[in-house]
PDB file of C-alpha atoms and ligand atoms in Angstrom:
ATOM      1  CA  MET M 304       0.000   0.000   0.000  1.00  0.00           C
ATOM      2  CA  SER M 305       1.381   3.428  -0.879  1.00  0.00           C
ATOM      3  CA  VAL M 306       1.850   5.972   1.911  1.00  0.00           C
ATOM      4  CA  THR M 307      -0.092   9.229   1.562  1.00  0.00           C
ATOM      5  CA  ASN M 308       2.171  12.247   1.335  1.00  0.00           C
ATOM      6  CA  THR M 309       0.343  14.585   3.715  1.00  0.00           C
ATOM      7  CA  ASN M 310       3.331  16.889   4.295  1.00  0.00           C
ATOM      8  CA  LYS M 311       3.654  17.644   0.611  1.00  0.00           C
ATOM      9  CA  VAL M 312       7.350  16.946   0.801  1.00  0.00           C
ATOM     10  CA  VAL M 313       9.121  16.245  -2.481  1.00  0.00           C
ATOM     11  CA  ARG M 314       9.803  12.501  -2.453  1.00  0.00           C
ATOM     12  CA  LYS M 315       9.848  11.753  -6.166  1.00  0.00           C
ATOM     13  CA  ALA M 316      11.935  12.965  -9.070  1.00  0.00           C
ATOM     14  CA  ILE M 317      11.503  12.360 -12.781  1.00  0.00           C
ATOM     15  CA  PHE M 318      14.677  12.114 -14.868  1.00  0.00           C
ATOM     16  CA  PRO M 319      13.801  12.411 -18.558  1.00  0.00           C
ATOM     17  CA  VAL M 320      16.559  10.533 -20.375  1.00  0.00           C
ATOM     18  CA  ALA M 321      14.783   9.667 -23.613  1.00  0.00           C
ATOM     19  CA  GLY M 322      16.097  12.484 -25.819  1.00  0.00           C
ATOM     20  CA  LEU M 323      17.980  11.630 -28.985  1.00  0.00           C
ATOM     21  CA  GLY M 324      21.172  13.370 -27.875  1.00  0.00           C
ATOM     22  CA  SER M 325      21.912  14.064 -31.528  1.00  0.00           C
ATOM     23  CA  ARG M 326      24.531  16.731 -30.749  1.00  0.00           C
ATOM     24  CA  PHE M 327      26.771  13.959 -29.433  1.00  0.00           C
ATOM     25  CA  LEU M 328      26.472  11.443 -32.256  1.00  0.00           C
ATOM     26  CA  PRO M 329      28.064   8.965 -32.663  1.00  0.00           C
ATOM     27  CA  ALA M 330      28.691   8.740 -28.873  1.00  0.00           C
ATOM     28  CA  THR M 331      24.940   8.634 -28.278  1.00  0.00           C
ATOM     29  CA  LYS M 332      24.070   6.107 -30.975  1.00  0.00           C
ATOM     30  CA  ALA M 333      23.773   3.167 -28.573  1.00  0.00           C
ATOM     31  CA  SER M 334      23.988   4.879 -25.192  1.00  0.00           C
ATOM     32  CA  PRO M 335      22.017   7.799 -23.713  1.00  0.00           C
ATOM     33  CA  LYS M 336      23.880  11.110 -23.396  1.00  0.00           C
ATOM     34  CA  GLU M 337      23.138  11.053 -19.653  1.00  0.00           C
ATOM     35  CA  MET M 338      25.611   8.147 -19.368  1.00  0.00           C
ATOM     36  CA  MET M 339      28.487  10.310 -20.625  1.00  0.00           C
ATOM     37  CA  PRO M 340      31.061  10.767 -17.870  1.00  0.00           C
ATOM     38  CA  VAL M 341      32.384  13.921 -16.279  1.00  0.00           C
ATOM     39  CA  VAL M 342      35.782  12.715 -15.051  1.00  0.00           C
ATOM     40  CA  ASP M 343      34.707   9.374 -13.559  1.00  0.00           C
ATOM     41  CA  LYS M 344      30.951   9.581 -13.028  1.00  0.00           C
ATOM     42  CA  PRO M 345      28.112   9.600 -15.577  1.00  0.00           C
ATOM     43  CA  LEU M 346      25.969  12.734 -15.743  1.00  0.00           C
ATOM     44  CA  ILE M 347      22.930  10.829 -14.488  1.00  0.00           C
ATOM     45  CA  GLN M 348      24.729   9.891 -11.269  1.00  0.00           C
ATOM     46  CA  TYR M 349      25.538  13.522 -10.458  1.00  0.00           C
ATOM     47  CA  ALA M 350      21.827  14.270 -10.966  1.00  0.00           C
ATOM     48  CA  VAL M 351      20.690  11.411  -8.733  1.00  0.00           C
ATOM     49  CA  GLU M 352      23.154  12.446  -6.006  1.00  0.00           C
ATOM     50  CA  GLU M 353      21.781  15.999  -6.156  1.00  0.00           C
ATOM     51  CA  ALA M 354      18.244  14.634  -5.763  1.00  0.00           C
ATOM     52  CA  VAL M 355      19.232  12.381  -2.849  1.00  0.00           C
ATOM     53  CA  ALA M 356      20.793  15.416  -1.130  1.00  0.00           C
ATOM     54  CA  ALA M 357      17.439  17.186  -1.584  1.00  0.00           C
ATOM     55  CA  GLY M 358      15.602  14.387   0.259  1.00  0.00           C
ATOM     56  CA  VAL M 359      14.210  12.614  -2.831  1.00  0.00           C
ATOM     57  CA  THR M 360      13.879   8.845  -2.376  1.00  0.00           C
ATOM     58  CA  GLU M 361      12.020   7.694  -5.498  1.00  0.00           C
ATOM     59  CA  MET M 362      13.876   8.122  -8.790  1.00  0.00           C
ATOM     60  CA  ILE M 363      11.790   7.710 -11.928  1.00  0.00           C
ATOM     61  CA  PHE M 364      13.697   7.467 -15.207  1.00  0.00           C
ATOM     62  CA  VAL M 365      11.835   8.137 -18.445  1.00  0.00           C
ATOM     63  CA  THR M 366      13.932   6.200 -20.909  1.00  0.00           C
ATOM     64  CA  GLY M 367      13.972   5.801 -24.677  1.00  0.00           C
ATOM     65  CA  ARG M 368      16.055   3.650 -26.966  1.00  0.00           C
ATOM     66  CA  ALA M 369      19.212   2.352 -25.397  1.00  0.00           C
ATOM     67  CA  LYS M 370      17.675   2.371 -21.910  1.00  0.00           C
ATOM     68  CA  ARG M 371      19.671  -0.563 -20.619  1.00  0.00           C
ATOM     69  CA  ALA M 372      22.826   1.357 -19.791  1.00  0.00           C
ATOM     70  CA  ILE M 373      21.021   3.525 -17.211  1.00  0.00           C
ATOM     71  CA  ALA M 374      19.113   0.637 -15.633  1.00  0.00           C
ATOM     72  CA  ASP M 375      22.332  -1.402 -15.483  1.00  0.00           C
ATOM     73  CA  HIS M 376      24.219   1.502 -13.918  1.00  0.00           C
ATOM     74  CA  PHE M 377      21.783   1.729 -10.994  1.00  0.00           C
ATOM     75  CA  ASP M 378      21.402  -2.048 -10.637  1.00  0.00           C
ATOM     76  CA  LYS M 379      23.497  -4.270  -8.372  1.00  0.00           C
ATOM     77  CA  ALA M 380      26.599  -5.525 -10.212  1.00  0.00           C
ATOM     78  CA  TYR M 381      27.133  -8.934  -8.583  1.00  0.00           C
ATOM     79  CA  GLU M 382      29.947 -10.127 -10.810  1.00  0.00           C
ATOM     80  CA  LEU M 383      31.888  -6.859 -10.613  1.00  0.00           C
ATOM     81  CA  GLU M 384      31.493  -6.701  -6.824  1.00  0.00           C
ATOM     82  CA  HIS M 385      32.618 -10.314  -6.495  1.00  0.00           C
ATOM     83  CA  GLN M 386      35.754  -9.670  -8.580  1.00  0.00           C
ATOM     84  CA  LEU M 387      36.654  -6.504  -6.651  1.00  0.00           C
ATOM     85  CA  GLU M 388      36.148  -8.291  -3.339  1.00  0.00           C
ATOM     86  CA  LYS M 389      38.254 -11.253  -4.435  1.00  0.00           C
ATOM     87  CA  SER M 390      41.116  -8.989  -5.478  1.00  0.00           C
ATOM     88  CA  GLY M 391      40.927  -6.927  -2.267  1.00  0.00           C
ATOM     89  CA  LYS M 392      40.044  -3.642  -4.024  1.00  0.00           C
ATOM     90  CA  LYS M 393      38.021  -2.344  -1.107  1.00  0.00           C
ATOM     91  CA  GLU M 394      37.833   1.318  -2.135  1.00  0.00           C
ATOM     92  CA  LEU M 395      36.612   0.470  -5.622  1.00  0.00           C
ATOM     93  CA  LEU M 396      34.111  -1.987  -4.164  1.00  0.00           C
ATOM     94  CA  LYS M 397      32.729   0.794  -1.970  1.00  0.00           C
ATOM     95  CA  ILE M 398      32.349   3.049  -5.031  1.00  0.00           C
ATOM     96  CA  ALA M 399      30.525   0.325  -6.992  1.00  0.00           C
ATOM     97  CA  GLN M 400      28.198  -0.404  -4.062  1.00  0.00           C
ATOM     98  CA  SER M 401      27.301   3.191  -3.251  1.00  0.00           C
ATOM     99  CA  VAL M 402      25.869   4.189  -6.642  1.00  0.00           C
ATOM    100  CA  VAL M 403      22.348   3.918  -5.158  1.00  0.00           C
ATOM    101  CA  PRO M 404      22.176   4.812  -1.467  1.00  0.00           C
ATOM    102  CA  LYS M 405      20.052   2.688   0.912  1.00  0.00           C
ATOM    103  CA  GLY M 406      16.356   3.607   0.977  1.00  0.00           C
ATOM    104  CA  VAL M 407      16.387   4.953  -2.587  1.00  0.00           C
ATOM    105  CA  SER M 408      14.309   3.223  -5.273  1.00  0.00           C
ATOM    106  CA  CYS M 409      14.621   3.422  -9.061  1.00  0.00           C
ATOM    107  CA  THR M 410      11.768   2.932 -11.540  1.00  0.00           C
ATOM    108  CA  TYR M 411      12.069   2.906 -15.337  1.00  0.00           C
ATOM    109  CA  ILE M 412       9.355   3.822 -17.767  1.00  0.00           C
ATOM    110  CA  ARG M 413       9.519   3.987 -21.513  1.00  0.00           C
ATOM    111  CA  GLN M 414       8.763   7.044 -23.663  1.00  0.00           C
ATOM    112  CA  THR M 415       8.141   5.187 -26.909  1.00  0.00           C
ATOM    113  CA  GLU M 416       8.764   8.224 -29.132  1.00  0.00           C
ATOM    114  CA  ALA M 417      10.876  11.290 -28.360  1.00  0.00           C
ATOM    115  CA  LEU M 418       7.926  13.709 -28.596  1.00  0.00           C
ATOM    116  CA  GLY M 419       9.465  16.362 -26.379  1.00  0.00           C
ATOM    117  CA  LEU M 420      10.192  17.110 -22.732  1.00  0.00           C
ATOM    118  CA  GLY M 421       6.536  17.852 -21.904  1.00  0.00           C
ATOM    119  CA  HIS M 422       5.535  14.450 -23.258  1.00  0.00           C
ATOM    120  CA  ALA M 423       8.370  12.739 -21.349  1.00  0.00           C
ATOM    121  CA  VAL M 424       7.204  14.218 -18.024  1.00  0.00           C
ATOM    122  CA  LEU M 425       3.569  13.290 -18.732  1.00  0.00           C
ATOM    123  CA  THR M 426       4.628   9.680 -19.402  1.00  0.00           C
ATOM    124  CA  ALA M 427       5.434   9.351 -15.673  1.00  0.00           C
ATOM    125  CA  ALA M 428       2.192  10.959 -14.396  1.00  0.00           C
ATOM    126  CA  HIS M 429       0.707   7.711 -13.028  1.00  0.00           C
ATOM    127  CA  LEU M 430       3.848   7.106 -10.942  1.00  0.00           C
ATOM    128  CA  ILE M 431       3.563  10.531  -9.282  1.00  0.00           C
ATOM    129  CA  GLY M 432      -0.099  10.731  -8.253  1.00  0.00           C
ATOM    130  CA  ASP M 433      -1.306  13.719  -6.241  1.00  0.00           C
ATOM    131  CA  GLU M 434       1.896  15.129  -4.786  1.00  0.00           C
ATOM    132  CA  PRO M 435       4.604  17.635  -5.666  1.00  0.00           C
ATOM    133  CA  PHE M 436       7.593  16.244  -7.532  1.00  0.00           C
ATOM    134  CA  ALA M 437      10.895  17.271  -9.093  1.00  0.00           C
ATOM    135  CA  VAL M 438      12.063  17.094 -12.709  1.00  0.00           C
ATOM    136  CA  VAL M 439      15.825  16.921 -13.185  1.00  0.00           C
ATOM    137  CA  LEU M 440      17.596  17.177 -16.549  1.00  0.00           C
ATOM    138  CA  ALA M 441      20.899  15.428 -16.030  1.00  0.00           C
ATOM    139  CA  ASP M 442      22.572  17.145 -18.978  1.00  0.00           C
ATOM    140  CA  ASP M 443      22.506  20.343 -16.905  1.00  0.00           C
ATOM    141  CA  LEU M 444      25.205  19.547 -14.369  1.00  0.00           C
ATOM    142  CA  ILE M 445      25.128  21.930 -11.397  1.00  0.00           C
ATOM    143  CA  TYR M 446      28.177  21.860  -9.195  1.00  0.00           C
ATOM    144  CA  GLY M 447      29.372  23.640  -6.073  1.00  0.00           C
ATOM    145  CA  GLY M 448      27.789  24.328  -2.700  1.00  0.00           C
ATOM    146  CA  ASP M 449      24.412  23.001  -1.589  1.00  0.00           C
ATOM    147  CA  SER M 450      22.453  20.722  -3.937  1.00  0.00           C
ATOM    148  CA  ALA M 451      20.571  23.042  -6.337  1.00  0.00           C
ATOM    149  CA  LEU M 452      17.496  20.839  -6.041  1.00  0.00           C
ATOM    150  CA  LYS M 453      17.683  21.104  -2.243  1.00  0.00           C
ATOM    151  CA  GLN M 454      17.676  24.890  -2.529  1.00  0.00           C
ATOM    152  CA  MET M 455      14.537  24.643  -4.670  1.00  0.00           C
ATOM    153  CA  VAL M 456      12.824  22.171  -2.328  1.00  0.00           C
ATOM    154  CA  GLU M 457      13.352  24.728   0.454  1.00  0.00           C
ATOM    155  CA  GLN M 458      11.596  27.389  -1.645  1.00  0.00           C
ATOM    156  CA  HIS M 459       8.785  24.952  -2.432  1.00  0.00           C
ATOM    157  CA  SER M 460       8.247  24.065   1.211  1.00  0.00           C
ATOM    158  CA  PHE M 461       7.908  27.801   1.984  1.00  0.00           C
ATOM    159  CA  TYR M 462       5.622  28.833  -0.910  1.00  0.00           C
ATOM    160  CA  SER M 463       3.917  25.455  -1.671  1.00  0.00           C
ATOM    161  CA  SER M 464       4.028  26.450  -5.345  1.00  0.00           C
ATOM    162  CA  SER M 465       5.903  25.188  -8.376  1.00  0.00           C
ATOM    163  CA  VAL M 466       9.508  26.427  -8.568  1.00  0.00           C
ATOM    164  CA  ILE M 467      11.513  26.703 -11.802  1.00  0.00           C
ATOM    165  CA  ALA M 468      15.318  27.040 -11.768  1.00  0.00           C
ATOM    166  CA  VAL M 469      16.725  30.031 -13.669  1.00  0.00           C
ATOM    167  CA  GLN M 470      20.087  31.634 -14.272  1.00  0.00           C
ATOM    168  CA  GLN M 471      21.244  34.810 -15.962  1.00  0.00           C
ATOM    169  CA  VAL M 472      22.190  34.261 -19.614  1.00  0.00           C
ATOM    170  CA  LEU M 473      24.111  37.006 -21.357  1.00  0.00           C
ATOM    171  CA  GLY M 474      23.566  38.182 -24.953  1.00  0.00           C
ATOM    172  CA  ALA M 475      22.361  36.148 -27.918  1.00  0.00           C
ATOM    173  CA  ALA M 476      22.754  32.842 -26.029  1.00  0.00           C
ATOM    174  CA  ILE M 477      19.355  33.565 -24.415  1.00  0.00           C
ATOM    175  CA  SER M 478      17.695  32.383 -27.646  1.00  0.00           C
ATOM    176  CA  ALA M 479      18.551  28.784 -26.742  1.00  0.00           C
ATOM    177  CA  TYR M 480      16.526  28.914 -23.496  1.00  0.00           C
ATOM    178  CA  GLY M 481      13.050  29.117 -22.059  1.00  0.00           C
ATOM    179  CA  VAL M 482      12.945  32.712 -20.769  1.00  0.00           C
ATOM    180  CA  ILE M 483      10.838  34.021 -17.891  1.00  0.00           C
ATOM    181  CA  SER M 484       9.270  37.327 -17.062  1.00  0.00           C
ATOM    182  CA  GLY M 485       8.172  38.140 -13.536  1.00  0.00           C
ATOM    183  CA  ASN M 486       8.404  40.306 -10.445  1.00  0.00           C
ATOM    184  CA  LYS M 487      11.424  40.015  -8.224  1.00  0.00           C
ATOM    185  CA  GLN M 488      10.335  38.910  -4.745  1.00  0.00           C
ATOM    186  CA  GLY M 489      13.683  38.582  -3.061  1.00  0.00           C
ATOM    187  CA  GLU M 490      17.375  38.338  -3.867  1.00  0.00           C
ATOM    188  CA  ARG M 491      16.988  35.153  -5.957  1.00  0.00           C
ATOM    189  CA  LEU M 492      13.254  34.749  -6.319  1.00  0.00           C
ATOM    190  CA  TYR M 493      10.707  35.790  -8.975  1.00  0.00           C
ATOM    191  CA  LEU M 494       6.942  35.487  -9.144  1.00  0.00           C
ATOM    192  CA  LEU M 495       6.361  34.434 -12.752  1.00  0.00           C
ATOM    193  CA  ASP M 496       3.966  36.205 -15.068  1.00  0.00           C
ATOM    194  CA  GLY M 497       5.225  34.746 -18.336  1.00  0.00           C
ATOM    195  CA  ILE M 498       7.540  32.233 -19.976  1.00  0.00           C
ATOM    196  CA  VAL M 499       8.500  31.774 -23.635  1.00  0.00           C
ATOM    197  CA  GLU M 500      10.563  29.087 -25.364  1.00  0.00           C
ATOM    198  CA  LYS M 501      13.668  30.113 -27.313  1.00  0.00           C
ATOM    199  CA  PRO M 502      12.768  33.757 -28.119  1.00  0.00           C
ATOM    200  CA  LYS M 503      14.775  35.932 -30.483  1.00  0.00           C
ATOM    201  CA  LEU M 504      17.183  38.132 -28.538  1.00  0.00           C
ATOM    202  CA  GLU M 505      15.062  41.239 -29.232  1.00  0.00           C
ATOM    203  CA  ASP M 506      11.874  39.465 -28.036  1.00  0.00           C
ATOM    204  CA  ALA M 507      13.331  37.948 -24.862  1.00  0.00           C
ATOM    205  CA  PRO M 508      11.290  39.212 -21.888  1.00  0.00           C
ATOM    206  CA  SER M 509      14.342  39.100 -19.564  1.00  0.00           C
ATOM    207  CA  ASP M 510      17.870  37.712 -19.343  1.00  0.00           C
ATOM    208  CA  MET M 511      16.783  34.895 -17.011  1.00  0.00           C
ATOM    209  CA  GLY M 512      16.937  31.502 -18.744  1.00  0.00           C
ATOM    210  CA  VAL M 513      15.312  28.311 -17.457  1.00  0.00           C
ATOM    211  CA  THR M 514      17.728  25.533 -16.501  1.00  0.00           C
ATOM    212  CA  GLY M 515      16.973  21.856 -15.996  1.00  0.00           C
ATOM    213  CA  ARG M 516      15.549  21.747 -12.480  1.00  0.00           C
ATOM    214  CA  TYR M 517      11.869  22.030 -11.646  1.00  0.00           C
ATOM    215  CA  ILE M 518       9.566  21.371  -8.698  1.00  0.00           C
ATOM    216  CA  PHE M 519       5.961  21.012  -9.821  1.00  0.00           C
ATOM    217  CA  THR M 520       2.620  20.755  -8.111  1.00  0.00           C
ATOM    218  CA  PRO M 521       0.641  17.829  -9.613  1.00  0.00           C
ATOM    219  CA  GLN M 522      -1.603  20.389 -11.385  1.00  0.00           C
ATOM    220  CA  ILE M 523       1.078  20.588 -14.107  1.00  0.00           C
ATOM    221  CA  PHE M 524      -0.256  17.264 -15.441  1.00  0.00           C
ATOM    222  CA  ASP M 525      -3.644  18.844 -16.323  1.00  0.00           C
ATOM    223  CA  HIS M 526      -1.768  21.350 -18.481  1.00  0.00           C
ATOM    224  CA  LEU M 527       0.507  18.714 -19.987  1.00  0.00           C
ATOM    225  CA  ARG M 528      -2.527  16.640 -20.986  1.00  0.00           C
ATOM    226  CA  ALA M 529      -4.028  19.668 -22.725  1.00  0.00           C
ATOM    227  CA  LEU M 530      -0.855  20.412 -24.723  1.00  0.00           C
ATOM    228  CA  LYS M 531      -0.797  20.598 -28.477  1.00  0.00           C
ATOM    229  CA  PRO M 532       2.515  20.022 -30.256  1.00  0.00           C
ATOM    230  CA  GLY M 533       4.533  23.242 -30.257  1.00  0.00           C
ATOM    231  CA  ALA M 534       7.879  24.234 -31.800  1.00  0.00           C
ATOM    232  CA  GLY M 535       9.376  21.366 -33.846  1.00  0.00           C
ATOM    233  CA  GLY M 536       6.246  19.201 -33.387  1.00  0.00           C
ATOM    234  CA  GLU M 537       7.326  18.527 -29.781  1.00  0.00           C
ATOM    235  CA  TYR M 538       5.171  18.803 -26.680  1.00  0.00           C
ATOM    236  CA  GLN M 539       6.904  21.648 -24.884  1.00  0.00           C
ATOM    237  CA  LEU M 540       7.121  21.695 -21.094  1.00  0.00           C
ATOM    238  CA  THR M 541       7.410  25.492 -21.350  1.00  0.00           C
ATOM    239  CA  ASP M 542       3.883  25.720 -22.830  1.00  0.00           C
ATOM    240  CA  ALA M 543       2.455  23.744 -19.897  1.00  0.00           C
ATOM    241  CA  ILE M 544       4.327  25.972 -17.418  1.00  0.00           C
ATOM    242  CA  HIS M 545       2.798  29.006 -19.123  1.00  0.00           C
ATOM    243  CA  ALA M 546      -0.695  27.552 -18.687  1.00  0.00           C
ATOM    244  CA  LEU M 547       0.105  26.636 -15.067  1.00  0.00           C
ATOM    245  CA  LEU M 548       1.225  30.155 -14.128  1.00  0.00           C
ATOM    246  CA  LEU M 549      -2.068  31.557 -15.469  1.00  0.00           C
ATOM    247  CA  ALA M 550      -3.918  29.228 -13.079  1.00  0.00           C
ATOM    248  CA  GLU M 551      -1.740  29.323  -9.947  1.00  0.00           C
ATOM    249  CA  GLN M 552       1.360  30.924  -8.437  1.00  0.00           C
ATOM    250  CA  VAL M 553       4.641  29.760  -9.981  1.00  0.00           C
ATOM    251  CA  MET M 554       8.025  30.932  -8.699  1.00  0.00           C
ATOM    252  CA  ALA M 555      11.434  31.042 -10.385  1.00  0.00           C
ATOM    253  CA  TYR M 556      14.569  30.638  -8.308  1.00  0.00           C
ATOM    254  CA  GLU M 557      18.109  31.661  -9.219  1.00  0.00           C
ATOM    255  CA  PHE M 558      20.071  28.785  -7.675  1.00  0.00           C
ATOM    256  CA  LYS M 559      23.569  29.060  -6.224  1.00  0.00           C
ATOM    257  CA  GLY M 560      26.161  26.924  -8.028  1.00  0.00           C
ATOM    258  CA  THR M 561      27.862  26.647 -11.415  1.00  0.00           C
ATOM    259  CA  ARG M 562      25.818  25.110 -14.205  1.00  0.00           C
ATOM    260  CA  TYR M 563      27.465  23.272 -17.077  1.00  0.00           C
ATOM    261  CA  ASP M 564      25.400  22.710 -20.222  1.00  0.00           C
ATOM    262  CA  CYS M 565      26.550  19.138 -20.810  1.00  0.00           C
ATOM    263  CA  GLY M 566      24.085  18.774 -23.679  1.00  0.00           C
ATOM    264  CA  SER M 567      26.694  20.683 -25.717  1.00  0.00           C
ATOM    265  CA  LYS M 568      30.243  19.560 -26.513  1.00  0.00           C
ATOM    266  CA  MET M 569      31.805  22.705 -25.106  1.00  0.00           C
ATOM    267  CA  GLY M 570      29.799  22.486 -21.875  1.00  0.00           C
ATOM    268  CA  LEU M 571      30.733  18.842 -21.321  1.00  0.00           C
ATOM    269  CA  LEU M 572      34.385  19.626 -21.950  1.00  0.00           C
ATOM    270  CA  ARG M 573      34.340  22.592 -19.546  1.00  0.00           C
ATOM    271  CA  ALA M 574      32.723  20.423 -16.862  1.00  0.00           C
ATOM    272  CA  ASN M 575      35.378  17.760 -17.358  1.00  0.00           C
ATOM    273  CA  ILE M 576      38.242  20.243 -17.075  1.00  0.00           C
ATOM    274  CA  GLU M 577      36.879  22.155 -14.090  1.00  0.00           C
ATOM    275  CA  LEU M 578      35.800  19.085 -12.113  1.00  0.00           C
ATOM    276  CA  ALA M 579      39.078  17.342 -12.929  1.00  0.00           C
ATOM    277  CA  LEU M 580      40.918  20.312 -11.396  1.00  0.00           C
ATOM    278  CA  VAL M 581      39.182  19.703  -8.044  1.00  0.00           C
ATOM    279  CA  HIS M 582      39.286  15.912  -8.213  1.00  0.00           C
ATOM    280  CA  PRO M 583      41.165  14.529  -5.169  1.00  0.00           C
ATOM    281  CA  GLU M 584      42.998  11.878  -7.192  1.00  0.00           C
ATOM    282  CA  ILE M 585      44.024  13.728 -10.368  1.00  0.00           C
ATOM    283  CA  GLY M 586      43.472  17.444  -9.580  1.00  0.00           C
ATOM    284  CA  GLU M 587      47.163  18.252  -9.063  1.00  0.00           C
ATOM    285  CA  ASP M 588      48.257  16.388 -12.205  1.00  0.00           C
ATOM    286  CA  VAL M 589      45.610  18.107 -14.294  1.00  0.00           C
ATOM    287  CA  ARG M 590      46.667  21.526 -12.978  1.00  0.00           C
ATOM    288  CA  HIS M 591      50.279  20.741 -13.852  1.00  0.00           C
ATOM    289  CA  TYR M 592      49.294  19.495 -17.301  1.00  0.00           C
ATOM    290  CA  LEU M 593      47.184  22.562 -18.124  1.00  0.00           C
ATOM    291  CA  LYS M 594      49.835  24.976 -16.838  1.00  0.00           C
ATOM    292  CA  ASN M 595      52.986  23.392 -18.181  1.00  0.00           C
ATOM    293  CA  ASP M 596      52.315  20.837 -20.896  1.00  0.00           C
ATOM    294  CA  LEU M 597      49.505  22.335 -22.900  1.00  0.00           C
ATOM    295  CA  ASN M 598      51.271  25.444 -24.198  1.00  0.00           C
ATOM    296  CA  GLY M 599      52.924  23.727 -27.127  1.00  0.00           C
ATOM    297  CA  LEU M 600      49.566  22.616 -28.508  1.00  0.00           C
ATOM    298  CA  LEU M 601      47.925  26.067 -28.427  1.00  0.00           C
TER     299      LEU M 601
HETATM  300  P1  LIG J  87      17.261  18.178 -25.341  1.00  0.00           P
HETATM  301  O1  LIG J  87      16.443  19.325 -25.752  1.00  0.00           O
HETATM  302  O2  LIG J  87      18.646  18.457 -24.892  1.00  0.00           O
HETATM  303  O3  LIG J  87      17.234  17.134 -26.528  1.00  0.00           O
HETATM  304  O4  LIG J  87      16.486  17.448 -24.173  1.00  0.00           O
HETATM  305  P2  LIG J  87      18.078  15.826 -26.774  1.00  0.00           P
HETATM  306  O5  LIG J  87      17.333  15.022 -27.773  1.00  0.00           O
HETATM  307  O6  LIG J  87      18.383  15.119 -25.490  1.00  0.00           O
HETATM  308  O7  LIG J  87      19.477  16.312 -27.364  1.00  0.00           O
HETATM  309  P3  LIG J  87      19.882  16.865 -28.836  1.00  0.00           P
HETATM  310  O8  LIG J  87      19.314  18.258 -28.898  1.00  0.00           O
HETATM  311  O9  LIG J  87      19.292  15.925 -29.867  1.00  0.00           O
HETATM  312  O10 LIG J  87      21.374  16.825 -28.825  1.00  0.00           O
HETATM  313  C1  LIG J  87      16.472  17.929 -22.863  1.00  0.00           C
HETATM  314  C2  LIG J  87      16.195  16.791 -21.892  1.00  0.00           C
HETATM  315  O11 LIG J  87      14.929  16.206 -22.135  1.00  0.00           O
HETATM  316  C3  LIG J  87      15.027  14.827 -22.400  1.00  0.00           C
HETATM  317  C4  LIG J  87      16.476  14.619 -22.828  1.00  0.00           C
HETATM  318  O12 LIG J  87      16.903  13.293 -22.561  1.00  0.00           O
HETATM  319  C5  LIG J  87      17.219  15.659 -22.011  1.00  0.00           C
HETATM  320  O13 LIG J  87      17.466  15.204 -20.686  1.00  0.00           O
HETATM  321  N1  LIG J  87      14.022  14.480 -23.435  1.00  0.00           N
HETATM  322  C6  LIG J  87      13.871  15.269 -24.521  1.00  0.00           C
HETATM  323  C7  LIG J  87      13.248  13.345 -23.282  1.00  0.00           C
HETATM  324  O14 LIG J  87      13.380  12.600 -22.296  1.00  0.00           O
HETATM  325  N2  LIG J  87      12.314  13.059 -24.237  1.00  0.00           N
HETATM  326  C8  LIG J  87      12.124  13.852 -25.328  1.00  0.00           C
HETATM  327  O15 LIG J  87      11.236  13.523 -26.156  1.00  0.00           O
HETATM  328  C9  LIG J  87      12.936  14.978 -25.471  1.00  0.00           C
END
């Protein structure tokens, strides 16, 4: 029997991982882009760790083709663990065993066609029910300080409304984002009155772009069900958020932390370099390499 969530705490997170990842072909031909590593961990594991730190215990993956790699990653790896144990590699064994912390469950559901982010979220509606939930896009890696999702859960528990993550985006790059308009309520908080997907620079209502973290009230599903295909024939989450903010209060929150757009080659490379620099095992070597060895190649 499922437990009723009377406190309206955020226990569940949806991870849409069914996109085509075409910007990374051929790497993403047989494996989802969320399995690409930053130093030694796949993007999806950073995202799950961020959700765990925010108090989320039920991870729901909306998968597409090539779903096995993600399910295998979060599954128990008996043979690998046995080999590591036999050869006395205790530290590595600990790493392999701690991919999913105790008390955390993983569920996989298939989005049969990549019909857009809005469609991917709606695919998991029956697993959410009548409670608030998070949506985490693992290709936006947010690093540094408190879990970004935890910061948003704190805002949600105060306002009881949906909370969308935003960050300032300078210049023409804004045209690649969902862009909000709203009234500033505090240092990092906005009350939304509009949102548009990928506007031209001159039409952008602000310089605040939506990034891949959301807390939604379950009412978002009513608006997702009513969606008609938008830009590119896809069901756009942004359109459902627009309908939601006309019906109830929706906040935007400028999280603390550095965000890497790992859906782009440059973003993934930047994340790899910057996280390698602070990696306990290789950080010093990487610093030395960048400072001393790289010059000849530039
Ligand atoms: P993107 O817009 O980055 O698209 O999706 P994409 O297909 O993954 O990548 P490119 O543009 O072809 O390189 C944003 C997020 O939404 C998920 C993706 O997996 C990614 O996490 N998504 C997108 C789905 O789960 N289903 C969809 O139909 C579309």
